[in-house]
Amino acid sequence: MSEVIDGAKEARPSADSLVRILEDDILNAVLRPGERLDEQSLARRFEVSRTPIREALRHLASSGLVDIKKNQGATVKRLTTGELIEMFQVMAEYEGLSARLSARRMTKEDVVEMRKLHEECAAMAEREDYGGFYETNNIFHDSIFRGSRNVFLQMESRKLRNRLNVYRRHITTPRSMTKSAYEHGRIVEAVTAGDAAQAHDLMREHVDLLAGAAADVLLALEAEGIE
Amino acid sequence: MSEVIDGAKEARPSADSLVRILEDDILNAVLRPGERLDEQSLARRFEVSRTPIREALRHLASSGLVDIKKNQGATVKRLTTGELIEMFQVMAEYEGLSARLSARRMTKEDVVEMRKLHEECAAMAEREDYGGFYETNNIFHDSIFRGSRNVFLQMESRKLRNRLNVYRRHITTPRSMTKSAYEHGRIVEAVTAGDAAQAHDLMREHVDLLAGAAADVLLALEAEGIE
DNA sequence: TCGGAAGCGATTGTATACAACCGCTACTGC
DNA sequence: GCAGTAGCGGTTGTATACAATCGCTTCCGA
């Protein structure tokens, strides 16, 4: 990564920094889906010219966070239900692959780390500490991504997770922490045992909230334009 | 897509078109991995100013085809063997997911189309028409991606396939067409039967073998320095 | 009153001008 | 002779100026 120098937030940011700043704003819902991203306003706000703003917007566009229409400017990408489902399915696949690879490649130290995080997760569930569970759950999943020893997979899943997180607040997860923790346990066992196929399946099912026929129906409905 | 007007190849291309032109050049190895992409030269070549060139380069950078270092310009991204293998693994997962979803969602018409393409593939294999097999094989796999009814998956896999195709010429796939055709057959049956899990596994293994073989060849190539 | 087209304002797309930065070379001093 | 530095050429990064395009409003006519 770049220097940590940009701690001084009043220094005029350069295109590079702008990408991250705008990205954060989108992920934290400072900029909301559908919102217009006017080049001049942004230029004034950051005290730079339109040029670096444009570059940043183009970058965000090709990473999927922003939507640019020719001669009509940029808006924060608004995802339809269908697109969200599609992306969740791919995310589930990423997670499944990470578990498969981890089952084959994790070192003893990796496994210890993973088990520790799993136990922390379980403890959070026990206490019904939702915030803590959410945090630890993320770290647990990350440990499995790292264990996969596939940097490309890690990058892609991180990008996708960011995009999905924009909508996290709208997704009131109906899942119980206890059930999640139980599933974590089974995944941990499969990975530890080196059972790649089992690890893959358990993980994909664990993550794929909308795996079932519900998704098929929703997609079909949307295909005929019902909103 | 956009207008078909840009058939006139001497019209000065706009940033949008430039992305596709440069992309094609990279995919067709007119621009080779590691090659420098000088803004001024490109600007002269296409008779535009540096501005649209820059935008195109940034776009290609975030789609992974180009590598941009701050103040040091852009080069065609050169992938290491390890990165290629990682990407092939993810690609296999994409294909597996497409088969899984197709098994659940394909219409009767989709299935007919898929079977037709499979039979064409088999015929090509029979005749040992390697070029024809390659073409038809791609179309066959595409038909399954389409059958998945997951546009996001299709887009991601297309992007990834493009990136991998840059190195296709280095990958003289040692697989027999006959074996591929046979595996296609099993996949077709699983999809038709609606056996999602089976379709997924068969497809992933079908493509993953390519990855394994590719890895070996690439490792050999890297030993002598890829150029 | 409603439909349509032309003009206007505003925004994006492109070109050019200028500033900042990097790498290389050559020179100087030890 | 070699190390280090200062200067130079060239490339990228940013700012500004200009052109093209789009949507909206307004005006005209039926």
Short mmCIF file of C-alpha atoms (C1' of nucleotides) in Angstrom, two decimals:
data_model
loop_
_atom_site.label_atom_id
_atom_site.label_comp_id
_atom_site.label_asym_id
_atom_site.label_seq_id
_atom_site.Cartn_x
_atom_site.Cartn_y
_atom_site.Cartn_z
CA MET A 1 0.00 0.00 0.00
CA SER A 2 0.97 3.63 -0.08
CA GLU A 3 2.37 5.83 2.62
CA VAL A 4 0.48 6.39 5.81
CA ILE A 5 1.14 10.07 5.36
CA ASP A 6 -2.38 10.88 4.33
CA GLY A 7 -3.32 11.01 7.96
CA ALA A 8 -3.47 14.76 7.44
CA LYS A 9 -6.98 14.79 6.13
CA GLU A 10 -6.93 18.41 5.08
CA ALA A 11 -4.14 17.91 2.59
CA ARG A 12 -5.62 17.97 -0.88
CA PRO A 13 -6.11 14.36 -1.78
CA SER A 14 -4.82 12.97 -5.04
CA ALA A 15 -6.80 10.74 -7.36
CA ASP A 16 -5.44 7.71 -5.61
CA SER A 17 -6.65 8.78 -2.19
CA LEU A 18 -9.93 9.97 -3.63
CA VAL A 19 -10.77 6.45 -4.65
CA ARG A 20 -10.47 5.24 -1.10
CA ILE A 21 -12.25 8.23 0.39
CA LEU A 22 -15.22 7.92 -1.93
CA GLU A 23 -15.22 4.17 -1.50
CA ASP A 24 -15.44 4.58 2.26
CA ASP A 25 -18.22 7.11 1.89
CA ILE A 26 -20.18 4.68 -0.22
CA LEU A 27 -19.55 1.72 2.07
CA ASN A 28 -20.55 3.74 5.11
CA ALA A 29 -23.66 5.01 3.37
CA VAL A 30 -22.53 8.63 3.52
CA LEU A 31 -23.22 8.42 -0.18
CA ARG A 32 -26.35 6.39 -0.72
CA PRO A 33 -27.30 4.15 -3.64
CA GLY A 34 -28.72 6.14 -6.49
CA GLU A 35 -27.14 9.37 -5.31
CA ARG A 36 -25.67 11.62 -7.94
CA LEU A 37 -21.92 12.15 -7.95
CA ASP A 38 -21.46 15.54 -9.50
CA GLU A 39 -17.92 16.12 -10.68
CA GLN A 40 -17.88 19.83 -9.94
CA SER A 41 -19.34 19.48 -6.46
CA LEU A 42 -16.83 16.79 -5.58
CA ALA A 43 -14.05 18.89 -7.05
CA ARG A 44 -15.04 21.81 -4.84
CA ARG A 45 -15.48 19.60 -1.81
CA PHE A 46 -11.99 18.13 -2.08
CA GLU A 47 -10.42 21.31 -3.47
CA VAL A 48 -9.04 19.65 -6.55
CA SER A 49 -9.87 19.96 -10.21
CA ARG A 50 -12.28 17.72 -12.04
CA THR A 51 -9.49 15.61 -13.51
CA PRO A 52 -8.58 13.51 -10.46
CA ILE A 53 -12.26 13.31 -9.53
CA ARG A 54 -13.03 11.83 -12.91
CA GLU A 55 -10.26 9.30 -12.60
CA ALA A 56 -11.50 8.24 -9.19
CA LEU A 57 -15.06 7.89 -10.44
CA ARG A 58 -13.96 5.80 -13.40
CA HIS A 59 -12.02 3.58 -11.09
CA LEU A 60 -14.98 3.10 -8.79
CA ALA A 61 -17.14 2.44 -11.80
CA SER A 62 -15.08 -0.48 -12.96
CA SER A 63 -14.93 -1.90 -9.46
CA GLY A 64 -18.71 -1.83 -9.51
CA LEU A 65 -19.52 0.69 -6.81
CA VAL A 66 -20.44 3.46 -9.18
CA ASP A 67 -22.54 3.61 -12.28
CA ILE A 68 -21.50 5.88 -15.13
CA LYS A 69 -23.74 6.62 -18.06
CA LYS A 70 -22.31 8.37 -21.06
CA ASN A 71 -22.90 12.11 -20.88
CA GLN A 72 -25.09 11.64 -17.87
CA GLY A 73 -22.62 11.45 -15.07
CA ALA A 74 -22.02 9.09 -12.21
CA THR A 75 -24.32 7.78 -9.51
CA VAL A 76 -23.76 5.42 -6.64
CA LYS A 77 -24.64 2.02 -8.04
CA ARG A 78 -28.06 0.85 -6.99
CA LEU A 79 -28.46 -2.89 -6.99
CA THR A 80 -31.69 -4.68 -7.68
CA THR A 81 -32.81 -7.59 -5.54
CA GLY A 82 -31.90 -9.91 -8.34
CA GLU A 83 -28.39 -8.59 -8.64
CA LEU A 84 -27.93 -8.91 -4.90
CA ILE A 85 -28.99 -12.53 -4.99
CA GLU A 86 -26.65 -13.21 -7.86
CA MET A 87 -23.77 -11.66 -6.00
CA PHE A 88 -24.54 -13.56 -2.82
CA GLN A 89 -24.44 -16.78 -4.77
CA VAL A 90 -21.01 -15.97 -6.12
CA MET A 91 -19.88 -14.92 -2.65
CA ALA A 92 -21.00 -18.27 -1.31
CA GLU A 93 -18.90 -19.92 -3.98
CA TYR A 94 -15.86 -17.90 -3.00
CA GLU A 95 -16.29 -18.96 0.59
CA GLY A 96 -16.77 -22.56 -0.43
CA LEU A 97 -13.58 -22.51 -2.47
CA SER A 98 -11.67 -20.92 0.39
CA ALA A 99 -12.76 -23.73 2.68
CA ARG A 100 -11.84 -26.35 0.07
CA LEU A 101 -8.36 -24.93 -0.36
CA SER A 102 -7.90 -24.38 3.36
CA ALA A 103 -8.67 -28.03 3.99
CA ARG A 104 -5.74 -28.92 1.78
CA ARG A 105 -3.32 -26.17 2.64
CA MET A 106 -3.73 -24.89 6.17
CA THR A 107 -0.72 -25.25 8.39
CA LYS A 108 -1.04 -26.41 11.98
CA GLU A 109 -0.74 -22.80 13.08
CA ASP A 110 -3.54 -21.76 10.73
CA VAL A 111 -5.77 -24.44 12.16
CA VAL A 112 -5.04 -23.34 15.71
CA GLU A 113 -5.90 -19.77 14.79
CA MET A 114 -9.11 -20.84 13.09
CA ARG A 115 -10.20 -22.97 16.07
CA LYS A 116 -9.48 -20.11 18.45
CA LEU A 117 -11.65 -17.76 16.41
CA HIS A 118 -14.38 -20.36 16.22
CA GLU A 119 -14.40 -20.70 19.98
CA GLU A 120 -14.56 -16.94 20.41
CA CYS A 121 -17.50 -16.89 18.03
CA ALA A 122 -19.25 -19.59 20.00
CA ALA A 123 -18.66 -17.64 23.20
CA MET A 124 -20.20 -14.52 21.66
CA ALA A 125 -23.20 -16.55 20.57
CA GLU A 126 -23.53 -17.92 24.09
CA ARG A 127 -23.59 -14.42 25.51
CA GLU A 128 -25.89 -13.25 22.74
CA ASP A 129 -23.47 -10.44 21.98
CA TYR A 130 -24.59 -9.68 18.48
CA GLY A 131 -22.04 -6.97 17.70
CA GLY A 132 -19.18 -9.06 18.98
CA PHE A 133 -20.37 -12.07 17.07
CA TYR A 134 -20.55 -10.09 13.86
CA GLU A 135 -16.98 -8.88 14.28
CA THR A 136 -15.52 -12.22 15.26
CA ASN A 137 -17.50 -14.01 12.61
CA ASN A 138 -15.86 -11.84 9.96
CA ILE A 139 -12.42 -12.53 11.36
CA PHE A 140 -13.18 -16.25 11.45
CA HIS A 141 -14.15 -16.27 7.79
CA ASP A 142 -11.11 -14.18 6.93
CA SER A 143 -8.85 -16.70 8.60
CA ILE A 144 -10.18 -19.33 6.24
CA PHE A 145 -9.64 -17.08 3.24
CA ARG A 146 -6.07 -16.57 4.34
CA GLY A 147 -5.64 -20.29 4.85
CA SER A 148 -6.60 -20.87 1.22
CA ARG A 149 -3.27 -19.37 0.14
CA ASN A 150 -5.01 -17.86 -2.86
CA VAL A 151 -4.42 -14.14 -2.98
CA PHE A 152 -6.55 -13.61 -6.05
CA LEU A 153 -9.47 -15.27 -4.34
CA GLN A 154 -8.95 -13.09 -1.29
CA MET A 155 -8.94 -9.92 -3.35
CA GLU A 156 -12.01 -10.81 -5.35
CA SER A 157 -13.99 -11.84 -2.31
CA ARG A 158 -12.98 -8.71 -0.49
CA LYS A 159 -14.20 -6.55 -3.36
CA LEU A 160 -17.44 -8.43 -3.55
CA ARG A 161 -17.98 -8.36 0.19
CA ASN A 162 -17.54 -4.60 0.15
CA ARG A 163 -20.17 -4.23 -2.51
CA LEU A 164 -22.56 -6.42 -0.59
CA ASN A 165 -21.89 -4.67 2.69
CA VAL A 166 -23.44 -1.52 1.27
CA TYR A 167 -26.74 -3.33 1.63
CA ARG A 168 -26.02 -5.09 4.87
CA ARG A 169 -28.23 -2.72 6.84
CA HIS A 170 -31.15 -3.69 4.66
CA ILE A 171 -30.65 -7.37 5.22
CA THR A 172 -32.00 -8.26 8.61
CA THR A 173 -30.36 -11.62 8.85
CA PRO A 174 -32.88 -14.05 10.25
CA ARG A 175 -30.19 -16.51 11.25
CA SER A 176 -29.50 -17.42 14.84
CA MET A 177 -25.98 -17.05 16.15
CA THR A 178 -26.24 -20.45 17.78
CA LYS A 179 -26.92 -22.12 14.47
CA SER A 180 -24.08 -20.26 12.81
CA ALA A 181 -21.68 -21.27 15.55
CA TYR A 182 -22.77 -24.90 15.19
CA GLU A 183 -22.14 -24.77 11.44
CA HIS A 184 -18.78 -23.15 12.07
CA GLY A 185 -17.93 -26.11 14.22
CA ARG A 186 -18.68 -28.58 11.47
CA ILE A 187 -16.66 -26.54 8.99
CA VAL A 188 -13.72 -26.41 11.36
CA GLU A 189 -13.83 -30.16 11.71
CA ALA A 190 -13.95 -30.75 7.97
CA VAL A 191 -11.07 -28.36 7.34
CA THR A 192 -9.02 -29.86 10.13
CA ALA A 193 -9.69 -33.34 8.80
CA GLY A 194 -8.56 -32.22 5.36
CA ASP A 195 -11.90 -33.18 3.87
CA ALA A 196 -11.92 -30.65 1.04
CA ALA A 197 -15.22 -31.60 -0.54
CA GLN A 198 -17.06 -31.62 2.76
CA ALA A 199 -15.51 -28.32 3.83
CA HIS A 200 -16.56 -26.80 0.54
CA ASP A 201 -20.16 -27.95 0.80
CA LEU A 202 -20.61 -27.05 4.44
CA MET A 203 -19.21 -23.60 3.92
CA ARG A 204 -21.23 -22.85 0.83
CA GLU A 205 -24.41 -23.91 2.52
CA HIS A 206 -23.50 -21.97 5.62
CA VAL A 207 -23.10 -18.75 3.68
CA ASP A 208 -25.70 -19.16 0.99
CA LEU A 209 -28.61 -17.60 2.83
CA LEU A 210 -30.70 -17.48 -0.28
CA ALA A 211 -29.54 -20.73 -1.73
CA GLY A 212 -32.88 -22.41 -2.04
CA ALA A 213 -35.72 -22.21 -4.43
CA ALA A 214 -36.60 -18.81 -3.02
CA ALA A 215 -33.85 -17.25 -5.06
CA ASP A 216 -35.03 -18.98 -8.21
CA VAL A 217 -38.53 -17.68 -7.69
CA LEU A 218 -37.40 -14.16 -6.96
CA LEU A 219 -35.26 -14.08 -10.05
CA ALA A 220 -38.04 -15.45 -12.17
CA LEU A 221 -40.41 -12.82 -10.86
CA GLU A 222 -38.00 -10.05 -11.51
CA ALA A 223 -37.40 -11.33 -15.00
CA GLU A 224 -40.97 -10.49 -15.89
CA GLY A 225 -40.60 -7.02 -14.47
CA ILE A 226 -42.55 -7.40 -11.24
CA GLU A 227 -41.19 -4.99 -8.71
CA MET B 1 -24.02 -2.56 -26.50
CA SER B 2 -23.29 0.74 -28.16
CA GLU B 3 -23.84 1.83 -31.71
CA VAL B 4 -22.33 -0.17 -34.49
CA ILE B 5 -21.18 3.07 -35.98
CA ASP B 6 -17.59 2.60 -34.96
CA GLY B 7 -17.16 0.31 -37.90
CA ALA B 8 -15.30 3.22 -39.45
CA LYS B 9 -11.98 2.39 -37.87
CA GLU B 10 -10.35 5.64 -38.91
CA ALA B 11 -12.75 7.78 -36.93
CA ARG B 12 -10.99 9.04 -33.85
CA PRO B 13 -12.03 6.70 -31.08
CA SER B 14 -13.37 8.02 -27.80
CA ALA B 15 -12.27 6.82 -24.40
CA ASP B 16 -15.00 4.26 -24.42
CA SER B 17 -13.89 2.68 -27.66
CA LEU B 18 -10.27 2.91 -26.63
CA VAL B 19 -10.89 0.55 -23.77
CA ARG B 20 -12.12 -2.09 -26.14
CA ILE B 21 -9.43 -1.48 -28.71
CA LEU B 22 -6.62 -1.72 -26.20
CA GLU B 23 -8.29 -4.69 -24.58
CA ASP B 24 -8.38 -6.48 -27.91
CA ASP B 25 -4.76 -5.62 -28.55
CA ILE B 26 -3.79 -7.10 -25.22
CA LEU B 27 -5.92 -10.20 -25.67
CA ASN B 28 -4.52 -10.76 -29.15
CA ALA B 29 -0.99 -10.24 -27.94
CA VAL B 30 -0.44 -7.22 -30.13
CA LEU B 31 0.53 -5.73 -26.80
CA ARG B 32 2.52 -8.26 -24.83
CA PRO B 33 2.74 -8.76 -21.08
CA GLY B 34 5.25 -6.40 -19.56
CA GLU B 35 5.11 -4.00 -22.49
CA ARG B 36 5.09 -0.33 -21.72
CA LEU B 37 1.97 1.66 -22.52
CA ASP B 38 3.20 5.15 -23.13
CA GLU B 39 0.45 7.73 -22.97
CA GLN B 40 1.92 10.04 -25.61
CA SER B 41 2.61 7.29 -28.11
CA LEU B 42 -0.89 5.93 -27.72
CA ALA B 43 -2.30 9.44 -28.01
CA ARG B 44 -0.46 9.95 -31.30
CA ARG B 45 -1.40 6.50 -32.55
CA PHE B 46 -5.11 7.08 -32.02
CA GLU B 47 -4.98 10.80 -32.78
CA VAL B 48 -6.55 11.85 -29.53
CA SER B 49 -5.21 13.70 -26.54
CA ARG B 50 -3.78 12.03 -23.49
CA THR B 51 -6.97 12.48 -21.52
CA PRO B 52 -9.07 9.69 -23.04
CA ILE B 53 -5.99 7.50 -23.19
CA ARG B 54 -5.50 7.91 -19.49
CA GLU B 55 -9.09 7.08 -18.76
CA ALA B 56 -8.88 3.95 -20.85
CA LEU B 57 -5.70 2.86 -19.13
CA ARG B 58 -7.18 3.40 -15.70
CA HIS B 59 -10.18 1.37 -16.69
CA LEU B 60 -8.04 -1.48 -17.95
CA ALA B 61 -6.01 -1.27 -14.78
CA SER B 62 -8.95 -1.89 -12.54
CA SER B 63 -10.17 -4.72 -14.72
CA GLY B 64 -6.76 -6.27 -14.17
CA LEU B 65 -5.29 -6.23 -17.67
CA VAL B 66 -2.95 -3.34 -17.04
CA ASP B 67 -0.62 -2.47 -14.24
CA ILE B 68 -0.19 1.17 -13.24
CA LYS B 69 2.53 2.34 -10.90
CA LYS B 70 2.37 5.85 -9.59
CA ASN B 71 4.50 8.21 -11.67
CA GLN B 72 5.88 5.29 -13.61
CA GLY B 73 3.22 4.69 -16.18
CA ALA B 74 1.29 1.69 -17.32
CA THR B 75 2.42 -1.70 -18.52
CA VAL B 76 0.52 -4.72 -19.73
CA LYS B 77 0.02 -6.81 -16.63
CA ARG B 78 2.38 -9.71 -16.41
CA LEU B 79 1.06 -12.58 -14.36
CA THR B 80 3.19 -14.99 -12.42
CA THR B 81 2.57 -18.69 -12.66
CA GLY B 82 1.20 -18.65 -9.16
CA GLU B 83 -1.30 -15.94 -9.98
CA LEU B 84 -2.41 -17.84 -13.05
CA ILE B 85 -3.03 -20.97 -11.06
CA GLU B 86 -4.99 -19.03 -8.49
CA MET B 87 -7.11 -17.52 -11.21
CA PHE B 88 -7.72 -20.87 -12.83
CA GLN B 89 -9.00 -22.19 -9.53
CA VAL B 90 -11.49 -19.38 -9.25
CA MET B 91 -12.49 -19.86 -12.88
CA ALA B 92 -13.19 -23.52 -12.17
CA GLU B 93 -15.43 -22.42 -9.35
CA TYR B 94 -17.31 -20.05 -11.62
CA GLU B 95 -17.92 -22.85 -14.06
CA GLY B 96 -19.01 -25.18 -11.31
CA LEU B 97 -21.51 -22.66 -10.03
CA SER B 98 -22.85 -22.06 -13.52
CA ALA B 99 -23.51 -25.78 -13.89
CA ARG B 100 -25.15 -25.95 -10.47
CA LEU B 101 -27.51 -23.11 -11.29
CA SER B 102 -28.18 -24.37 -14.79
CA ALA B 103 -29.26 -27.70 -13.39
CA ARG B 104 -31.96 -25.90 -11.45
CA ARG B 105 -32.94 -23.19 -13.88
CA MET B 106 -32.48 -24.21 -17.47
CA THR B 107 -35.60 -24.21 -19.57
CA LYS B 108 -36.34 -26.99 -22.01
CA GLU B 109 -35.10 -24.76 -24.81
CA ASP B 110 -31.85 -24.11 -22.96
CA VAL B 111 -31.31 -27.83 -22.55
CA VAL B 112 -31.94 -28.46 -26.23
CA GLU B 113 -29.41 -25.78 -27.12
CA MET B 114 -26.84 -27.19 -24.72
CA ARG B 115 -27.26 -30.73 -26.05
CA LYS B 116 -26.90 -29.50 -29.61
CA LEU B 117 -23.65 -27.76 -28.79
CA HIS B 118 -22.41 -30.80 -26.96
CA GLU B 119 -23.06 -32.95 -29.98
CA GLU B 120 -21.26 -30.49 -32.22
CA CYS B 121 -18.34 -30.61 -29.85
CA ALA B 122 -18.31 -34.38 -29.96
CA ALA B 123 -18.38 -34.29 -33.76
CA MET B 124 -15.41 -31.92 -33.81
CA ALA B 125 -13.55 -34.25 -31.47
CA GLU B 126 -14.39 -37.16 -33.76
CA ARG B 127 -12.91 -35.31 -36.74
CA GLU B 128 -9.97 -34.14 -34.67
CA ASP B 129 -10.71 -30.60 -35.75
CA TYR B 130 -8.90 -28.81 -33.02
CA GLY B 131 -9.79 -25.26 -34.02
CA GLY B 132 -13.43 -26.11 -34.41
CA PHE B 133 -13.49 -27.92 -31.10
CA TYR B 134 -11.98 -24.94 -29.34
CA GLU B 135 -14.61 -22.63 -30.76
CA THR B 136 -17.55 -24.89 -30.10
CA ASN B 137 -16.26 -25.79 -26.67
CA ASN B 138 -16.34 -22.12 -25.73
CA ILE B 139 -19.88 -21.76 -27.01
CA PHE B 140 -20.92 -24.86 -25.09
CA HIS B 141 -19.57 -23.50 -21.85
CA ASP B 142 -21.17 -20.14 -22.56
CA SER B 143 -24.54 -21.80 -23.02
CA ILE B 144 -24.25 -23.16 -19.49
CA PHE B 145 -23.27 -19.77 -18.15
CA ARG B 146 -26.33 -18.30 -19.81
CA GLY B 147 -28.49 -21.08 -18.44
CA SER B 148 -27.41 -20.14 -14.92
CA ARG B 149 -29.51 -16.97 -15.17
CA ASN B 150 -26.86 -15.17 -13.19
CA VAL B 151 -25.69 -12.12 -15.08
CA PHE B 152 -23.17 -11.14 -12.45
CA LEU B 153 -21.56 -14.55 -12.67
CA GLN B 154 -21.45 -14.27 -16.44
CA MET B 155 -19.76 -10.89 -16.30
CA GLU B 156 -17.18 -11.92 -13.74
CA SER B 157 -16.32 -15.12 -15.54
CA ARG B 158 -16.04 -13.28 -18.83
CA LYS B 159 -13.60 -10.80 -17.31
CA LEU B 160 -11.57 -13.55 -15.77
CA ARG B 161 -11.57 -15.63 -18.91
CA ASN B 162 -10.27 -12.66 -20.86
CA ARG B 163 -7.43 -12.22 -18.46
CA LEU B 164 -6.55 -15.88 -18.69
CA ASN B 165 -6.82 -15.96 -22.45
CA VAL B 166 -3.86 -13.61 -22.70
CA TYR B 167 -1.79 -16.62 -21.76
CA ARG B 168 -3.68 -19.16 -23.80
CA ARG B 169 -0.98 -19.35 -26.45
CA HIS B 170 1.42 -20.51 -23.79
CA ILE B 171 -0.92 -23.22 -22.68
CA THR B 172 -0.85 -26.01 -25.19
CA THR B 173 -3.55 -27.99 -23.49
CA PRO B 174 -2.50 -31.60 -23.54
CA ARG B 175 -6.03 -32.84 -22.94
CA SER B 176 -7.65 -35.04 -25.47
CA MET B 177 -10.76 -33.71 -27.12
CA THR B 178 -12.35 -37.10 -26.78
CA LYS B 179 -12.03 -37.02 -23.01
CA SER B 180 -13.39 -33.49 -22.86
CA ALA B 181 -16.35 -34.49 -24.99
CA TYR B 182 -17.02 -37.44 -22.71
CA GLU B 183 -16.97 -35.21 -19.65
CA HIS B 184 -19.26 -32.77 -21.42
CA GLY B 185 -21.64 -35.63 -21.87
CA ARG B 186 -21.77 -36.42 -18.18
CA ILE B 187 -22.26 -32.76 -17.36
CA VAL B 188 -25.09 -32.50 -19.83
CA GLU B 189 -26.79 -35.47 -18.23
CA ALA B 190 -26.45 -34.09 -14.73
CA VAL B 191 -27.79 -30.69 -15.76
CA THR B 192 -30.67 -32.24 -17.66
CA ALA B 193 -31.50 -34.44 -14.69
CA GLY B 194 -31.51 -31.40 -12.46
CA ASP B 195 -28.81 -32.86 -10.25
CA ALA B 196 -27.23 -29.60 -9.13
CA ALA B 197 -24.55 -31.02 -6.86
CA GLN B 198 -23.41 -33.55 -9.43
CA ALA B 199 -23.37 -30.96 -12.21
CA HIS B 200 -21.29 -28.68 -10.04
CA ASP B 201 -18.71 -31.30 -9.19
CA LEU B 202 -18.40 -32.68 -12.69
CA MET B 203 -17.97 -29.25 -14.16
CA ARG B 204 -15.43 -28.09 -11.64
CA GLU B 205 -13.36 -31.18 -12.11
CA HIS B 206 -13.68 -30.89 -15.86
CA VAL B 207 -12.21 -27.41 -15.82
CA ASP B 208 -9.89 -27.89 -12.89
CA LEU B 209 -7.94 -30.52 -14.75
CA LEU B 210 -7.15 -27.87 -17.30
CA ALA B 211 -5.78 -25.81 -14.47
CA GLY B 212 -3.56 -28.60 -13.28
CA ALA B 213 -2.18 -29.24 -16.72
CA ALA B 214 -1.75 -25.57 -17.36
CA ALA B 215 0.14 -25.23 -14.13
CA ASP B 216 2.68 -27.83 -15.19
CA VAL B 217 3.25 -26.28 -18.59
CA LEU B 218 3.54 -22.84 -17.08
CA LEU B 219 6.01 -23.96 -14.50
CA ALA B 220 8.13 -25.39 -17.29
CA LEU B 221 7.86 -22.16 -19.23
CA GLU B 222 8.76 -20.06 -16.25
CA ALA B 223 11.91 -22.09 -15.80
CA GLU B 224 13.15 -20.84 -19.16
CA GLY B 225 11.78 -17.33 -18.65
CA ILE B 226 8.52 -16.49 -20.33
CA GLU B 227 8.93 -14.18 -23.30
"C1'" DT C 1 -55.19 22.52 -23.75
"C1'" DC C 2 -51.89 19.63 -25.55
"C1'" DG C 3 -48.08 18.18 -28.64
"C1'" DG C 4 -43.77 19.19 -30.45
"C1'" DA C 5 -39.65 21.44 -31.52
"C1'" DA C 6 -36.10 24.75 -30.73
"C1'" DG C 7 -33.20 27.18 -27.53
"C1'" DC C 8 -30.93 27.48 -23.19
"C1'" DG C 9 -28.47 26.00 -19.15
"C1'" DA C 10 -25.73 22.79 -17.17
"C1'" DT C 11 -22.92 18.82 -17.16
"C1'" DT C 12 -19.88 15.75 -19.21
"C1'" DG C 13 -16.07 14.71 -22.72
"C1'" DT C 14 -11.75 16.25 -24.78
"C1'" DA C 15 -7.73 19.13 -25.61
"C1'" DT C 16 -4.03 21.75 -24.09
"C1'" DA C 17 -1.05 23.96 -20.71
"C1'" DC C 18 1.46 23.66 -16.67
"C1'" DA C 19 3.49 21.44 -12.38
"C1'" DA C 20 5.56 17.60 -9.99
"C1'" DC C 21 8.06 13.67 -9.96
"C1'" DC C 22 11.35 9.89 -11.41
"C1'" DG C 23 15.35 7.97 -13.39
"C1'" DC C 24 19.53 8.75 -15.65
"C1'" DT C 25 23.76 10.95 -16.53
"C1'" DA C 26 27.52 13.57 -15.71
"C1'" DC C 27 30.26 15.96 -12.74
"C1'" DT C 28 32.62 16.84 -8.47
"C1'" DG C 29 35.04 15.75 -4.37
"C1'" DC C 30 37.23 12.46 -1.58
"C1'" DG D 1 38.57 5.15 -9.18
"C1'" DC D 2 34.35 5.34 -6.89
"C1'" DA D 3 30.52 7.28 -4.33
"C1'" DG D 4 27.30 10.68 -4.02
"C1'" DT D 5 24.74 14.46 -5.64
"C1'" DA D 6 22.97 17.92 -8.62
"C1'" DG D 7 21.01 18.88 -12.99
"C1'" DC D 8 18.46 17.51 -17.04
"C1'" DG D 9 15.11 15.15 -20.07
"C1'" DG D 10 11.09 13.01 -20.20
"C1'" DT D 11 6.93 11.08 -18.35
"C1'" DT D 12 3.11 11.24 -15.44
"C1'" DG D 13 -0.29 14.03 -12.50
"C1'" DT D 14 -3.25 18.08 -12.26
"C1'" DA D 15 -5.48 22.33 -13.69
"C1'" DT D 16 -7.90 24.96 -16.88
"C1'" DA D 17 -10.07 26.03 -21.29
"C1'" DC D 18 -13.02 24.68 -24.81
"C1'" DA D 19 -16.37 21.58 -27.42
"C1'" DA D 20 -20.20 18.45 -27.52
"C1'" DT D 21 -24.11 16.45 -25.69
"C1'" DC D 22 -28.33 15.97 -22.88
"C1'" DG D 23 -32.45 17.29 -20.48
"C1'" DC D 24 -35.50 20.87 -19.43
"C1'" DT D 25 -38.18 24.69 -20.31
"C1'" DT D 26 -40.55 27.62 -23.11
"C1'" DC D 27 -42.77 29.06 -26.95
"C1'" DC D 28 -45.50 28.34 -30.96
"C1'" DG D 29 -49.23 26.34 -33.43
"C1'" DA D 30 -53.08 23.38 -34.05
#
